[in-house]
GROMACS .gro file of C-alpha atoms in nm:
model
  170
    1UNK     CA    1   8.145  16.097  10.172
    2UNK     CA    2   8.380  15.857  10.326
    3UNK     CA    3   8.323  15.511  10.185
    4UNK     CA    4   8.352  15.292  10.504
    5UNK     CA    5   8.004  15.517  10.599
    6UNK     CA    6   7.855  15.452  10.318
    7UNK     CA    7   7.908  15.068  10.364
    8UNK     CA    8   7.767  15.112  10.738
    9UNK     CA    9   7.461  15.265  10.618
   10UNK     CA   10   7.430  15.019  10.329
   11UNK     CA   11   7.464  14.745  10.594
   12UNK     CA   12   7.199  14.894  10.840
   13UNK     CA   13   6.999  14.901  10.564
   14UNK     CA   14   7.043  14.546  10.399
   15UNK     CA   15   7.200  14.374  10.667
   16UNK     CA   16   7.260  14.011  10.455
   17UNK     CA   17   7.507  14.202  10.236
   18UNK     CA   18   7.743  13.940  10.162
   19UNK     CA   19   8.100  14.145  10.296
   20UNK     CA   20   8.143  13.919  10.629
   21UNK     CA   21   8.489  13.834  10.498
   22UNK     CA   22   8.767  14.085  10.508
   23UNK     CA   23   8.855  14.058  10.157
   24UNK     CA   24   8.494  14.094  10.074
   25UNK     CA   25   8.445  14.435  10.324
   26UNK     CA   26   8.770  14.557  10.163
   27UNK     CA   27   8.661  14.511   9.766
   28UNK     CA   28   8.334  14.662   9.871
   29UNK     CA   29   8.496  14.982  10.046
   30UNK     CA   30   8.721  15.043   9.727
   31UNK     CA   31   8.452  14.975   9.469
   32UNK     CA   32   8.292  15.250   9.664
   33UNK     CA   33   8.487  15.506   9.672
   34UNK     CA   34   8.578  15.464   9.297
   35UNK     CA   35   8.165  15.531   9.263
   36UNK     CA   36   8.230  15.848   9.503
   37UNK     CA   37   8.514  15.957   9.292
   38UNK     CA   38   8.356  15.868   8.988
   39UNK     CA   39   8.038  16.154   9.131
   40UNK     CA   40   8.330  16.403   9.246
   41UNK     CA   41   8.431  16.368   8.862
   42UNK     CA   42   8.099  16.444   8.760
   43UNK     CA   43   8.023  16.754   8.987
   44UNK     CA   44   7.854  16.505   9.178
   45UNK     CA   45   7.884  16.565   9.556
   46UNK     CA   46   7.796  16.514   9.879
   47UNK     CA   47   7.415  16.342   9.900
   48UNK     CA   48   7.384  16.435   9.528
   49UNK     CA   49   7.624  16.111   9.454
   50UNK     CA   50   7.351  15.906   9.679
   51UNK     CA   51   7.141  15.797   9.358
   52UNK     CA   52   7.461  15.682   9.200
   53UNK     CA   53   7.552  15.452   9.518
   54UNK     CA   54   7.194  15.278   9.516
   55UNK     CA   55   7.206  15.196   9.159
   56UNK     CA   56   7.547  15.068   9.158
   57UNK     CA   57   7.409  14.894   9.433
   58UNK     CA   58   7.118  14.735   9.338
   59UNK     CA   59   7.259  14.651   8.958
   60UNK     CA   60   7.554  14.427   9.104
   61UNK     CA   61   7.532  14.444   9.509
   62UNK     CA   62   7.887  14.639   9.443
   63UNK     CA   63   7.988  14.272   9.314
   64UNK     CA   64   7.935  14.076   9.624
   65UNK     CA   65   7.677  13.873   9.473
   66UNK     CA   66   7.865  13.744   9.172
   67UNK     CA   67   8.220  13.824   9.068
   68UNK     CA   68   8.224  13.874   8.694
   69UNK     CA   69   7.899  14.105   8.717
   70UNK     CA   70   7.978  14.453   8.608
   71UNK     CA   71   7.980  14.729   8.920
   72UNK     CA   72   7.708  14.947   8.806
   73UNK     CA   73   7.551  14.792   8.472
   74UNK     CA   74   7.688  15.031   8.172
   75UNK     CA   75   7.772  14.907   7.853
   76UNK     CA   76   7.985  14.758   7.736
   77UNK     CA   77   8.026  14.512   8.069
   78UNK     CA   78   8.356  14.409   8.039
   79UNK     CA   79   8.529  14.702   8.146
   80UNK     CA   80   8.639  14.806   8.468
   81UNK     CA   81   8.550  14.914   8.807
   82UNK     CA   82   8.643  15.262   8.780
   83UNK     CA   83   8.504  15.295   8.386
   84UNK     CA   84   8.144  15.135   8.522
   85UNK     CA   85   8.152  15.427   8.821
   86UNK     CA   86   8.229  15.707   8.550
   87UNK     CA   87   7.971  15.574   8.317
   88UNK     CA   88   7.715  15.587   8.586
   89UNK     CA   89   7.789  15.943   8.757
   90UNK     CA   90   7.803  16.085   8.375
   91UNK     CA   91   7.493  15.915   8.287
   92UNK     CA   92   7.319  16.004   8.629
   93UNK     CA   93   7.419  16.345   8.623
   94UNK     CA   94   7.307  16.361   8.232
   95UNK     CA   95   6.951  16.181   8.308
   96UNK     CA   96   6.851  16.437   8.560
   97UNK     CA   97   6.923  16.733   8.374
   98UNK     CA   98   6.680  16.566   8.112
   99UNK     CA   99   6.458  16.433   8.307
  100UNK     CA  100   6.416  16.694   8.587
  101UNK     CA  101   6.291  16.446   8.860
  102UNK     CA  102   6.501  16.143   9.016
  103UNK     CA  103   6.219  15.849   8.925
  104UNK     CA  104   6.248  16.013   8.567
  105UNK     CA  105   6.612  15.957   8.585
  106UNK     CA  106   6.612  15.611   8.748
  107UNK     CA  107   6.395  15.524   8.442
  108UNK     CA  108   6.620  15.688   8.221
  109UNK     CA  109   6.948  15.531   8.359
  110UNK     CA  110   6.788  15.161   8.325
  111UNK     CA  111   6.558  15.179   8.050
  112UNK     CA  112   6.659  15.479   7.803
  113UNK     CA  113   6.346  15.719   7.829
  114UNK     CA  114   6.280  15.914   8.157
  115UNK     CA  115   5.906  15.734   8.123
  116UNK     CA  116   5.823  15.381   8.017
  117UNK     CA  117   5.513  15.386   7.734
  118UNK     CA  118   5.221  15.292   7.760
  119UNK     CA  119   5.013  15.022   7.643
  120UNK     CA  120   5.017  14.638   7.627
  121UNK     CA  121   5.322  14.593   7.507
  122UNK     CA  122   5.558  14.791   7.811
  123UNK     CA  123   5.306  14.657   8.079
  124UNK     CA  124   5.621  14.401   8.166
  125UNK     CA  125   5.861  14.652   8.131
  126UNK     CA  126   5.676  14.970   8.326
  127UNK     CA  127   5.616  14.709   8.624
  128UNK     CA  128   5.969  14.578   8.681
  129UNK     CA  129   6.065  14.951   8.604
  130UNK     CA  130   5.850  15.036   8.894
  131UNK     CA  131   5.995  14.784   9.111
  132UNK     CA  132   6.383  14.866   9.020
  133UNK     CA  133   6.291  15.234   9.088
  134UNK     CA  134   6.126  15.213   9.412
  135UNK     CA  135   6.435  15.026   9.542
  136UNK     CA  136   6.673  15.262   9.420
  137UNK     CA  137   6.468  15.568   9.544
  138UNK     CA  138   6.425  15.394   9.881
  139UNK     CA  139   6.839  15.347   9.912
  140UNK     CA  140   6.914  15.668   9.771
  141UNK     CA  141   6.678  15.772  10.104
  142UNK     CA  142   6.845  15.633  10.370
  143UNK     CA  143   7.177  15.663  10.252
  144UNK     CA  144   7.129  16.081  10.230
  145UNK     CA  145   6.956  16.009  10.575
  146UNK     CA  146   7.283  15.836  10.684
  147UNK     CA  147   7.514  16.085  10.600
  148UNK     CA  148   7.275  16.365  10.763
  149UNK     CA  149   7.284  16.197  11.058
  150UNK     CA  150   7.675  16.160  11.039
  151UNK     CA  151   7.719  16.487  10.949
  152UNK     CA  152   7.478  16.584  11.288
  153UNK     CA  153   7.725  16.336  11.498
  154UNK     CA  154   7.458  16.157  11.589
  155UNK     CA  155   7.516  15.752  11.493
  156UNK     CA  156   7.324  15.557  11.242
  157UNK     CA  157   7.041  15.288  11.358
  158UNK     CA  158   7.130  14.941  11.342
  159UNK     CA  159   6.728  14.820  11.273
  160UNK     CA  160   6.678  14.728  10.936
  161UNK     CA  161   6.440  14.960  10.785
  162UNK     CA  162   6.178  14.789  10.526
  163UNK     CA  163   6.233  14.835  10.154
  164UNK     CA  164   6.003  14.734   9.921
  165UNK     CA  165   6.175  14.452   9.712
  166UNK     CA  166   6.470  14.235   9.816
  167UNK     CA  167   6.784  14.329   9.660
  168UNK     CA  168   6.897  13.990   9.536
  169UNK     CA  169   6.547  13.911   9.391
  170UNK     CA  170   6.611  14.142   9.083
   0.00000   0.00000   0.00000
């Protein structure tokens, strides 16, 4: 996967990512292919390292949003770029082999079980679960679209597509 790609598609599909500066577009790009590295590391590649681009992407908008945020949520959030992109292609690659399905391992990667209990208690926590996962599922989509339709040679769209929740409302 070549990172400058993966920005274009991210861009078709959330066009008011904030990278209209250079410096911006740049620090995006890298952070990027650190994550694609990061999945390489991990025996990650190809559209199998998709998952791991939307959830770096929706946990910190690959740090456009806020500088200090960390790049793809692990613990402890003070470390680096390219330790946040390890910790999330391990623990992808780790929560799918449990889990067995992707939503199971979306679930997994943000709240620790590949399913969210039930009862009164987790109602809170199953629906913004739902919501976090539908987003991520809906990226990891169009970004393995995008690279099919790079790999074809045929260019990718510049409509935005719908996606079910707004990035920067979570």
């Amino acid at each position: 996967m070549n990172p400058e790609a993966v920005l274009a598609i991210l861009l078709a599909l959330h066009p008011n990512l904030a990278v209209r500066s250079p410096e911006r577009r740049t620090a995006a790009v890298e952070r990027l292919g650190l994550i694609i590295e990061a999945c390489d590391g991990a025996g990650l590649r190809g559209a199998a390292c998709a998952p791991v681009i939307a959830t770096c992407f929706v946990e910190s908008g690959l740090r456009t949003r806020h500088a200090r945020s960390p790049l793809c949520g692990c613990q402890p959030y003070d470390t680096d770029d390219a330790t946040q992109a390890r910790c999330a292609a391990r623990s992808w690659r780790t929560s799918l082999t449990r889990c067995r399905t992707r939503l199971g391992a979306v679930t997994r990667y943000g709240y620790g079980l590949c399913r969210v209990p039930r009862g009164r208690r987790f109602r809170a926590a199953r629906i913004q679960q739902s919501h976090r996962a539908s987003l991520v599922l809906a990226l990891t989509r169009g970004i393995e679209r995008g690279t099919l339709r790079q790999f074809v040679g045929a260019r990718v769209s510049g409509r935005r597509r719908r996606l079910p929740l707004r990035v920067g409302a979570l």
